[in-house]
Coordinates of C-alpha atoms in Angstrom, one line a residue:
X167 CA -11.4 -35.4 -26.6
X168 CA -11.4 -32.4 -27.7
X169 CA -13.7 -31.3 -30.8
X170 CA -11.8 -32.4 -34.2
X171 CA -12.6 -28.4 -35.8
X172 CA -10.0 -27.5 -32.5
X173 CA -7.2 -29.7 -33.1
X174 CA -5.0 -26.8 -34.4
X175 CA -4.8 -23.5 -31.5
X176 CA -4.0 -21.3 -34.1
X177 CA -6.9 -22.1 -36.5
X178 CA -8.6 -20.7 -33.6
X179 CA -7.3 -17.2 -34.3
X180 CA -7.8 -14.9 -37.0
X181 CA -5.3 -12.1 -37.7
X182 CA -8.3 -9.6 -36.9
X183 CA -9.2 -11.4 -34.3
X184 CA -5.3 -11.0 -32.8
X185 CA -5.7 -7.3 -33.6
X186 CA -8.6 -6.6 -31.6
X187 CA -7.3 -8.6 -28.7
X188 CA -4.4 -6.8 -28.4
X189 CA -6.0 -3.0 -28.7
X190 CA -8.3 -4.4 -26.3
X191 CA -5.7 -6.0 -24.4
X192 CA -3.3 -2.2 -24.1
X193 CA -6.6 -0.4 -23.4
X194 CA -7.3 -2.6 -20.6
X195 CA -4.0 -2.4 -19.4
X196 CA -4.0 1.1 -19.1
X197 CA -7.0 1.4 -17.5
X198 CA -5.8 -1.2 -14.9
X199 CA -2.5 1.4 -14.4
X200 CA -4.9 4.0 -13.6
X201 CA -6.7 2.3 -11.1
X202 CA -3.7 0.8 -9.5
X203 CA -2.2 4.5 -8.8
X204 CA -2.9 4.0 -5.0
X205 CA -1.4 0.8 -4.9
X206 CA 1.8 2.6 -7.0
X207 CA 1.6 5.4 -4.2
X208 CA 1.6 3.0 -1.6
X209 CA 4.2 0.6 -2.3
X210 CA 6.6 3.6 -3.6
X211 CA 6.1 5.0 0.2
X212 CA 6.8 1.4 1.6
X213 CA 10.4 1.8 0.3
X214 CA 9.2 -1.4 -2.3
X215 CA 9.2 -3.3 0.8
X216 CA 7.1 -6.5 -0.1
X217 CA 6.4 -7.0 4.0
X218 CA 5.0 -3.3 4.6
X219 CA 3.1 -3.3 1.1
X220 CA 1.5 -6.2 2.0
X221 CA 0.2 -5.5 5.2
X222 CA -1.3 -2.3 3.9
X223 CA -3.2 -4.3 1.2
X224 CA -4.4 -7.2 3.9
X225 CA -5.7 -4.3 6.8
X226 CA -8.9 -4.1 7.8
X227 CA -9.0 -0.3 7.8
X228 CA -8.2 0.1 3.7
X229 CA -11.6 0.5 1.9
X230 CA -9.7 0.0 -1.4
X231 CA -9.7 -3.4 -1.9
X232 CA -13.6 -3.4 -1.1
X233 CA -14.2 -0.8 -3.6
X234 CA -12.0 -2.9 -6.2
X235 CA -14.1 -6.0 -5.5
X236 CA -17.4 -3.6 -5.8
X237 CA -16.1 -2.7 -9.2
X238 CA -15.2 -6.4 -10.2
X239 CA -18.8 -7.5 -9.2
X240 CA -20.8 -4.6 -11.3
X241 CA -18.3 -4.7 -13.8
X242 CA -18.8 -8.7 -14.2
X243 CA -22.8 -8.5 -14.0
X244 CA -23.6 -5.8 -16.3
X245 CA -21.1 -7.4 -18.8
X246 CA -22.9 -10.4 -18.4
X247 CA -26.4 -8.7 -18.6
X248 CA -25.4 -6.5 -22.1
X249 CA -23.7 -9.5 -24.0
X250 CA -27.0 -12.0 -23.1
X251 CA -29.4 -8.7 -24.2
X252 CA -27.7 -7.9 -27.5
X253 CA -27.4 -12.3 -28.1
X254 CA -30.4 -12.6 -30.2
X255 CA -29.9 -9.7 -32.4
X256 CA -26.1 -9.8 -33.1
X257 CA -25.3 -13.7 -32.7
X258 CA -23.4 -15.1 -29.8
X259 CA -19.9 -13.9 -31.8
X260 CA -20.7 -10.0 -31.8
X261 CA -22.7 -9.7 -28.5
X262 CA -19.7 -11.6 -26.5
X263 CA -17.6 -8.0 -27.3
X264 CA -20.8 -5.7 -26.2
X265 CA -20.1 -6.5 -22.6
X266 CA -16.9 -4.5 -22.9
X267 CA -18.6 -1.4 -23.4
X268 CA -19.9 -1.9 -19.6
X269 CA -16.9 -2.8 -18.5
X270 CA -14.7 -0.2 -19.7
X271 CA -17.5 2.4 -18.3
X272 CA -16.9 1.3 -14.9
X273 CA -13.4 1.6 -14.9
X274 CA -13.4 5.0 -16.2
X275 CA -16.0 5.7 -13.7
X276 CA -14.1 4.1 -10.7
X277 CA -10.4 6.0 -11.7
X278 CA -12.5 9.0 -12.2
X279 CA -13.8 8.6 -8.4
X280 CA -10.1 7.8 -7.1
X281 CA -8.5 10.6 -8.5
X282 CA -10.4 12.3 -6.1
X283 CA -9.3 10.7 -3.8
X284 CA -6.5 13.1 -2.5
X285 CA -2.5 11.4 -1.7
X286 CA -0.7 13.1 1.5
X287 CA 2.5 12.9 -0.4
X288 CA 2.2 12.7 -4.3
X289 CA 3.7 10.0 -6.7
X290 CA 7.5 10.7 -7.3
X291 CA 8.2 10.2 -10.8
X292 CA 11.4 8.7 -10.1
X293 CA 13.2 6.8 -13.1
X294 CA 12.7 3.3 -11.0
X295 CA 8.7 4.2 -10.7
X296 CA 9.0 5.1 -14.8
X297 CA 10.7 1.7 -15.1
X298 CA 8.3 0.1 -13.3
X299 CA 5.3 1.9 -14.5
X300 CA 6.5 0.2 -18.3
X301 CA 7.1 -3.1 -16.8
X302 CA 3.5 -3.2 -15.3
X303 CA 1.7 -1.6 -18.5
X304 CA 3.6 -4.4 -20.6
X305 CA 2.6 -7.2 -18.0
X306 CA -1.0 -6.0 -17.1
X307 CA -1.6 -6.3 -21.5
X308 CA -0.1 -9.7 -21.3
X309 CA -2.1 -11.1 -18.4
X310 CA -4.9 -9.8 -20.6
X311 CA -4.2 -11.2 -24.2
X312 CA -3.7 -14.1 -22.4
X313 CA -7.3 -14.0 -20.3
X314 CA -9.2 -13.1 -23.8
X315 CA -7.7 -15.7 -25.9
X316 CA -7.5 -18.4 -23.0
X317 CA -11.2 -17.9 -22.3
X318 CA -12.1 -17.8 -26.1
X319 CA -10.0 -21.0 -26.5
X320 CA -12.2 -22.9 -24.1
X321 CA -15.5 -21.4 -25.5
X322 CA -14.7 -23.6 -28.3
X323 CA -13.3 -26.8 -26.2
X324 CA -16.7 -26.2 -24.0
X325 CA -18.8 -25.3 -27.1
X326 CA -21.7 -24.2 -24.7
X327 CA -23.7 -21.4 -26.5
X328 CA -23.9 -19.4 -23.2
X329 CA -20.4 -19.7 -22.4
X330 CA -19.4 -18.9 -25.8
X331 CA -21.5 -15.6 -25.3
X332 CA -19.8 -14.9 -21.6
X333 CA -16.5 -15.7 -22.6
X334 CA -14.8 -12.6 -21.9
X335 CA -16.9 -11.4 -19.1
X336 CA -14.2 -13.8 -16.7
X337 CA -12.0 -10.0 -17.8
X338 CA -13.5 -8.5 -14.8
X339 CA -11.6 -10.3 -12.4
X340 CA -8.4 -8.9 -13.0
X341 CA -9.3 -5.6 -11.1
X342 CA -9.4 -6.9 -7.7
X343 CA -5.5 -8.7 -9.1
X344 CA -4.1 -5.4 -9.2
X345 CA -2.4 -5.2 -6.2
X346 CA -0.4 -8.5 -6.7
X347 CA -0.2 -7.9 -10.5
X348 CA 1.6 -4.8 -9.4
X349 CA 4.0 -6.9 -7.2
X350 CA 4.8 -9.2 -9.7
X351 CA 5.8 -6.7 -11.9
X352 CA 8.1 -5.1 -9.1
X353 CA 9.5 -8.6 -8.9
X354 CA 10.2 -8.6 -12.6
X355 CA 12.2 -5.6 -12.6
X356 CA 13.9 -6.7 -9.4
X357 CA 16.6 -8.1 -11.3
X358 CA 17.0 -5.0 -13.0
X359 CA 17.0 -2.3 -10.5
X360 CA 19.6 -4.3 -8.3
X361 CA 21.9 -3.9 -11.6
X362 CA 21.6 -0.5 -11.4
X363 CA 21.6 -0.1 -7.8
X364 CA 24.8 -1.8 -7.8
X365 CA 26.1 0.3 -10.4
X366 CA 25.5 3.9 -8.9
X367 CA 27.0 2.4 -5.7
X368 CA 30.1 1.0 -7.2
X369 CA 30.4 4.6 -9.1
X370 CA 29.8 6.2 -6.4
X371 CA 32.0 4.3 -3.6
X372 CA 35.2 5.1 -6.4
X373 CA 34.5 8.4 -6.4
X374 CA 34.6 8.6 -2.8
X375 CA 37.6 6.5 -2.6
X376 CA 39.5 9.6 -5.0
X377 CA 37.8 12.8 -3.2
X378 CA 40.2 14.8 -0.6
X379 CA 37.1 15.5 1.8
X380 CA 36.2 15.3 5.4
X381 CA 33.5 12.6 5.8
X382 CA 30.8 13.1 8.6
X383 CA 28.1 10.3 9.5
X384 CA 25.2 10.8 11.2
X385 CA 22.4 8.7 12.6
X386 CA 20.1 8.0 15.8
X387 CA 16.4 7.4 15.7
X388 CA 15.3 10.9 15.0
X389 CA 16.7 14.3 14.9
X390 CA 19.1 13.4 12.1
X391 CA 17.9 15.6 9.0
X392 CA 17.4 18.2 11.7
X393 CA 21.1 18.0 13.4
X394 CA 22.8 17.6 9.5
X395 CA 20.8 21.0 7.9
X396 CA 22.0 22.7 11.5
X397 CA 25.6 21.2 10.9
X398 CA 25.5 22.0 7.2
X399 CA 24.5 25.6 8.0
X400 CA 27.2 26.7 10.4
X401 CA 30.0 24.8 8.7
X402 CA 29.2 26.5 5.6
X403 CA 30.0 29.6 7.5
X404 CA 34.1 28.5 6.7
X405 CA 33.7 25.5 4.6
X406 CA 32.1 24.1 1.1
X407 CA 29.7 21.6 2.2
X408 CA 27.7 18.8 0.4
X409 CA 24.9 16.7 2.5
X410 CA 22.5 14.4 1.9
X411 CA 19.2 16.2 0.6
X412 CA 16.0 15.9 2.6
X413 CA 15.7 12.3 4.3
X414 CA 18.2 10.9 1.7
X415 CA 19.9 8.2 4.3
X416 CA 19.9 5.0 2.3
X417 CA 22.5 3.6 0.0
X418 CA 21.1 4.5 -3.3
X419 CA 20.5 8.0 -1.8
X420 CA 23.7 8.8 -1.0
X421 CA 25.2 7.6 -4.1
X422 CA 22.9 9.9 -5.9
X423 CA 24.0 12.6 -3.6
X424 CA 27.4 12.0 -4.6
X425 CA 27.2 12.5 -8.3
X426 CA 27.3 16.3 -7.1
X427 CA 30.5 15.9 -4.9
X428 CA 33.1 17.4 -7.2
X429 CA 36.8 18.9 -6.0
X430 CA 35.7 22.4 -4.5
X431 CA 34.1 20.4 -1.6
X432 CA 35.7 20.3 1.5
X433 CA 32.7 18.2 3.6
X434 CA 30.6 15.7 2.8
X435 CA 27.9 15.2 5.4
X436 CA 26.0 12.0 4.7
X437 CA 22.2 11.3 7.3
X438 CA 22.6 7.4 7.8
X439 CA 19.0 5.6 8.2
X440 CA 18.4 2.2 9.0
X441 CA 15.1 -0.1 10.0
X442 CA 17.3 -3.7 10.5
X443 CA 20.7 -4.8 11.8
X444 CA 23.7 -4.1 9.0
X445 CA 21.7 -1.0 7.4
X446 CA 24.1 1.8 8.8
X447 CA 27.4 -1.1 8.0
X448 CA 26.4 -0.8 4.6
X449 CA 26.0 2.9 4.3
X450 CA 29.5 3.2 6.4
X451 CA 31.3 1.0 3.8
X452 CA 30.3 3.4 0.8
X453 CA 31.0 6.6 2.9
X454 CA 33.9 5.5 4.8
X455 CA 33.4 8.3 7.8
X456 CA 36.2 9.8 9.7
X457 CA 33.9 11.6 12.2
X458 CA 30.3 10.6 13.2
X459 CA 27.5 11.7 15.7
X460 CA 24.8 10.1 17.6
X461 CA 21.5 12.3 18.4
X462 CA 19.6 9.9 20.6
X463 CA 18.2 6.5 21.1
X464 CA 14.2 5.4 21.2
X465 CA 11.5 2.7 19.7
X466 CA 11.3 4.1 16.5
X467 CA 11.2 1.5 14.0
X468 CA 10.9 -1.4 16.7
X469 CA 8.5 -3.1 14.4
X470 CA 11.7 -4.1 12.1
X471 CA 14.0 -3.9 14.5
X472 CA 12.1 -5.7 16.9
X473 CA 14.1 -5.1 20.0
X474 CA 15.8 -1.9 21.5
X475 CA 19.5 -3.5 21.8
X476 CA 19.2 -3.7 17.9
X477 CA 18.7 -0.6 17.3
X478 CA 21.2 0.4 19.8
X479 CA 23.4 -2.2 17.9
X480 CA 22.4 -0.9 14.4
X481 CA 23.1 2.7 15.5
X482 CA 26.4 1.6 17.1
X483 CA 27.9 0.4 13.3
X484 CA 28.6 3.9 12.5
X485 CA 31.2 4.1 15.6
X486 CA 32.4 1.2 14.7
X487 CA 33.2 1.4 11.3
X488 CA 35.0 4.9 11.7
X489 CA 38.1 5.1 9.9
X490 CA 41.5 5.6 11.3
X491 CA 41.7 8.9 14.2
X492 CA 37.6 8.5 14.1
X493 CA 35.7 10.7 16.4
X494 CA 32.6 10.1 17.6
X495 CA 30.0 13.1 19.4
X496 CA 27.7 11.8 21.3
X497 CA 24.1 13.4 22.6
X498 CA 24.3 14.0 26.4
X499 CA 20.3 14.5 26.5
X500 CA 19.7 10.4 25.9
X501 CA 20.2 7.6 27.8
X502 CA 20.9 5.5 24.6
X503 CA 23.5 7.9 23.6
X504 CA 25.1 8.1 26.7
X505 CA 24.8 4.0 26.8
X506 CA 26.4 3.9 23.4
X507 CA 29.0 6.6 24.3
X508 CA 30.1 4.4 27.4
X509 CA 31.0 1.2 25.1
X510 CA 33.0 3.2 22.2
X511 CA 36.8 3.1 22.8
X512 CA 37.7 5.9 20.1
X513 CA 37.9 9.4 20.4
X514 CA 34.8 10.8 22.5
X515 CA 33.1 14.0 22.9
X516 CA 29.7 14.4 24.9
X517 CA 27.2 17.7 23.8
X518 CA 24.0 18.8 25.1
X519 CA 21.8 21.0 26.9
X520 CA 22.7 19.2 29.8
X521 CA 25.8 18.7 31.6
X522 CA 28.4 21.4 32.2
X523 CA 30.8 18.6 31.7
X524 CA 30.1 18.2 27.8
X525 CA 32.5 19.9 25.4
X526 CA 29.5 21.9 24.3
X527 CA 26.5 22.9 26.1
X528 CA 23.9 25.6 26.5
X529 CA 22.6 27.6 29.4
X530 CA 19.9 30.2 29.3
X531 CA 17.5 29.2 27.2
X532 CA 14.5 31.2 26.6
X533 CA 11.8 30.6 24.0
X534 CA 9.1 32.4 22.5
X535 CA 6.9 32.5 19.1
X536 CA 9.8 34.4 17.4
X537 CA 12.4 31.8 17.9
X538 CA 15.4 30.8 20.8
X539 CA 18.1 32.7 22.6
X540 CA 20.2 31.2 24.6
X541 CA 24.2 31.1 25.6
X542 CA 26.6 28.4 24.1
X543 CA 29.0 27.1 26.1
X544 CA 32.1 25.5 24.9
X545 CA 34.8 24.3 27.3
X546 CA 37.9 26.6 27.4
X547 CA 36.3 28.9 25.3
X548 CA 34.3 32.4 26.0
X549 CA 30.4 31.8 26.0
X550 CA 28.6 33.2 23.2
X551 CA 25.1 34.5 22.7
X552 CA 23.1 33.0 20.3
X553 CA 19.6 33.2 18.3
X554 CA 18.0 30.7 16.1
X555 CA 14.3 30.5 15.3
X556 CA 14.3 26.7 16.2
X557 CA 11.2 25.8 18.6
X558 CA 12.3 24.2 21.4
X559 CA 15.1 22.6 24.0
X560 CA 15.3 19.7 21.8
X561 CA 16.6 22.2 19.0
X562 CA 19.3 23.4 21.4
X563 CA 20.5 20.0 22.1
X564 CA 20.8 19.3 18.2
X565 CA 22.2 22.7 17.7
X566 CA 24.9 21.5 21.0
X567 CA 25.7 18.7 18.8
X568 CA 26.4 20.1 15.6
X569 CA 28.3 23.2 17.5
X570 CA 30.6 20.3 18.6
X571 CA 31.1 18.7 15.6
X572 CA 32.1 22.1 13.9
X573 CA 34.2 23.3 17.0
X574 CA 36.5 20.0 16.2
X575 CA 36.8 20.8 12.7
X576 CA 38.9 23.7 13.7
X577 CA 35.4 26.7 13.7
X578 CA 35.7 29.2 17.0
X579 CA 32.7 29.8 19.0
X580 CA 32.1 33.1 17.2
X581 CA 31.9 31.5 13.6
X582 CA 29.7 29.0 15.1
X583 CA 27.2 31.9 16.5
X584 CA 27.3 33.4 13.2
X585 CA 25.9 30.1 11.9
X586 CA 23.7 29.4 14.0
X587 CA 21.7 32.7 13.9
X588 CA 21.7 31.6 10.1
X589 CA 20.1 28.5 10.5
X590 CA 16.6 28.1 8.9
X591 CA 13.4 26.2 10.0
X592 CA 13.5 22.5 8.8
X593 CA 9.8 22.0 7.0
X594 CA 7.3 20.4 9.1
X595 CA 9.4 19.7 12.5
X596 CA 8.2 22.4 14.9
X597 CA 7.8 24.9 12.0
X598 CA 5.9 27.7 12.6
X599 CA 3.4 28.6 10.1
X600 CA 2.1 32.0 9.4
X601 CA -1.5 32.9 8.6
X602 CA -3.3 35.5 8.7
X603 CA -5.2 35.2 11.5
X604 CA -4.0 35.9 15.0
X605 CA -3.4 32.3 15.7
X606 CA -0.3 30.0 16.3
X607 CA 0.1 27.3 13.8
X608 CA 3.0 24.8 14.6
X609 CA 4.2 22.4 12.1
X610 CA 5.8 19.0 13.7
X611 CA 3.9 16.6 11.0
X612 CA 7.6 14.9 10.3
X613 CA 8.1 13.7 13.9
X614 CA 6.7 10.1 14.3
X615 CA 8.8 9.4 17.5
X616 CA 8.1 9.5 22.1
X617 CA 11.3 11.9 22.3
X618 CA 9.6 14.5 19.4
X619 CA 6.5 14.1 21.4
X620 CA 8.1 15.2 24.6
X621 CA 9.8 17.9 22.8
X622 CA 6.6 19.6 20.9
X623 CA 4.5 19.3 24.4
X624 CA 7.4 21.8 26.0
X625 CA 7.0 23.9 22.8
X626 CA 3.2 23.5 23.3
X627 CA 3.0 25.2 26.9
X628 CA 4.9 28.1 26.2
X629 CA 2.2 29.4 24.5
X630 CA -0.8 31.1 25.6
X631 CA -3.9 30.2 24.5
X632 CA -6.4 27.2 24.2
X633 CA -4.2 24.5 22.8
X634 CA -5.6 21.9 20.1
X635 CA -3.6 19.2 18.8
X636 CA -4.4 17.4 15.1
X637 CA -2.5 14.3 15.6
X638 CA -3.0 10.3 14.0
X639 CA -0.6 8.7 16.2
X640 CA 2.4 7.2 16.3
X641 CA 3.5 4.0 14.2
X642 CA 5.9 1.6 13.3
X643 CA 7.0 0.6 17.2
X644 CA 5.9 -2.9 16.6
X645 CA 4.0 -4.6 19.9
X646 CA 4.8 -1.2 22.1
X647 CA 2.5 0.8 19.2
X648 CA -0.7 0.1 21.4
X649 CA 0.7 1.1 24.7
X650 CA 2.6 4.5 23.0
X651 CA -1.0 5.7 21.5
X652 CA -2.1 4.9 24.9
X653 CA 0.4 7.1 26.7
X654 CA 0.1 9.8 23.8
X655 CA -3.3 10.3 24.7
X656 CA -2.1 10.7 28.5
X657 CA 0.8 13.2 27.6
X658 CA -2.1 15.1 25.2
X659 CA -4.6 15.4 28.1
X660 CA -1.9 16.9 30.3
X661 CA -0.8 19.4 27.8
X662 CA -3.9 20.3 25.0
X663 CA -7.9 21.5 25.7
X664 CA -8.7 19.8 22.9
X665 CA -7.5 16.7 20.3
X666 CA -8.2 16.0 16.9
X667 CA -7.7 12.4 16.4
X668 CA -7.4 11.6 12.3
X669 CA -7.9 8.0 11.0
X670 CA -8.7 5.1 12.7
X671 CA -5.3 3.2 12.7
X672 CA -4.7 4.5 16.0
X673 CA -7.8 6.0 17.3
X674 CA -9.1 4.2 20.0
X675 CA -6.0 3.5 22.3
X676 CA -5.3 7.3 21.7
X677 CA -8.9 8.3 22.9
X678 CA -8.6 5.8 25.6
X679 CA -5.4 7.3 26.5
X680 CA -7.3 10.9 26.6
X681 CA -10.3 9.9 28.5
X682 CA -7.7 7.8 31.2
X683 CA -6.8 10.9 32.3
X684 CA -9.4 13.2 31.9
X685 CA -10.3 14.9 29.0
X686 CA -14.3 15.5 28.7
X687 CA -15.6 13.6 25.8
X688 CA -16.7 16.7 24.1
X689 CA -12.9 18.5 23.5
X690 CA -12.4 14.6 21.6
X691 CA -12.8 14.6 17.8
X692 CA -12.6 12.1 15.5
X693 CA -11.6 12.2 11.6
X694 CA -11.3 9.7 9.2
X695 CA -9.1 11.4 7.4
X696 CA -6.6 14.6 7.7
X697 CA -8.9 16.9 5.2
X698 CA -11.7 16.1 7.1
X699 CA -9.8 16.8 10.3
X700 CA -9.1 20.0 9.2
X701 CA -12.8 20.9 8.2
X702 CA -13.4 19.9 11.9
X703 CA -10.5 22.4 13.0
X704 CA -11.7 25.1 11.0
X705 CA -15.4 24.7 12.8
X706 CA -14.0 25.1 16.3
X707 CA -10.9 27.0 15.7
X708 CA -11.0 30.4 17.0
X709 CA -8.7 34.0 17.6
X710 CA -6.0 33.4 20.0
X711 CA -5.5 29.7 19.4
X712 CA -2.4 27.4 19.3
X713 CA -2.7 24.6 16.9
X714 CA 0.1 21.9 17.0
X715 CA -0.1 19.3 13.8
X716 CA 1.8 16.6 15.6
X717 CA 2.4 13.9 12.4
X718 CA 1.3 13.1 9.8
X719 CA 1.2 10.0 8.7
X720 CA 1.8 8.3 4.9
X721 CA -0.6 7.0 2.6
X722 CA 0.1 3.6 3.4
X723 CA -1.6 4.0 6.8
X724 CA -4.8 4.8 5.6

């Protein structure tokens, strides 16, 4: 039986108490938000996917959970000590609040410490994120208010002096729950987000239905963004082109791009990404492309596709759903693309570096630190000499794909060559970075696939000097990930003089591969983070070196 004096819950709280509880709850909600910034960042970088987010949260390599646990433990201990110390002086009612001083102090120290942990990719302040943060603060405030009022009520029910003094100390467990509280807030918002996405997609679909533009879809396991940017530059010599920016290759990214489509545009280029079967089909239903380009297929994203056959089937969804009279351009430099070329029954052409029977191919390729020169051959046309700032044979393969599409859209080889000469480097994709020392720095930090590694090694071999590679390895390869990183280590041992392995995620397998192929242990360095890796690099780097930054994992792998 509860004591008679607490038979009515509302009698326990005065207006002043409720106001104090609300102030404490709002303050704690704001502090917990700032303590959750890393989790917000990871959730965003995981594409708001539950499985990938909780894989990071539960990772043994992550130190964030242990730091939150330490915060909770210290805050709880000092909360209890302060409350008990002041209980004789201030009485149990007032002393029960004293512990908040230590709790808020520890929270502020923790938040300030976490601010000094650099993020590779900053949190993008999108409308979706703003909505999530608003919901999250409200939810944290409500949870805090609930915890405070619940334990205040229990202190009357239990009627023990110690419990009454320490009634609010249980608030200290909330920081360790922030990964789950954040995802709960995300789930609360998801129906609203679904409605917003549906609205944007409906508006974009209606706009595309009315638009009189040529629609081109580009897909593949790698090279999509590069081919898109190359194609946009070439076509812009003759047409007004709208293309999805950066790596916007999802339905919502497509819909946001379509907002900028107007009657002056002649061509719309859509980069089409996928992580599971049906993703490309969803994009083709929106865009209705008539033309398709396949860059190639490899084991990238095998973690979600599970099998290479699923990858092929998903990429083929682009060509299965081309509109009437559709035309496909397939890379002749990739076996997976060749297989899908054979599967496609529509109008189709090969393009690539290799194969004189291709619609477009390249000969006389020469690369130096200033770029690449080659001869572009279009079947039935006079060859043209081209020059580009892009590095590597794979870049010329991408140019051939884009050139084939441009040719089929009515551009002459001379017009195409003019566009090729104006191509700019695509950021972080075998990009030469200027510096004030006599050092060659090659930024290939966006690439994260086996074909990209091969291309990077070809470029690395073109330069003289001591070669240093900085890499965290490859991810999202499912069961093949360990073997792929072991093979990466073996490959690097054949092309590099020194390797700096960044992060624990793939370190052991890469190092094993390096040692397997004979690299001296003294030439293998390990760094826990990219910042530390850069410090190690600065210590060993000297004039004449060639430095390759190969891949840079996002924060959800740290």
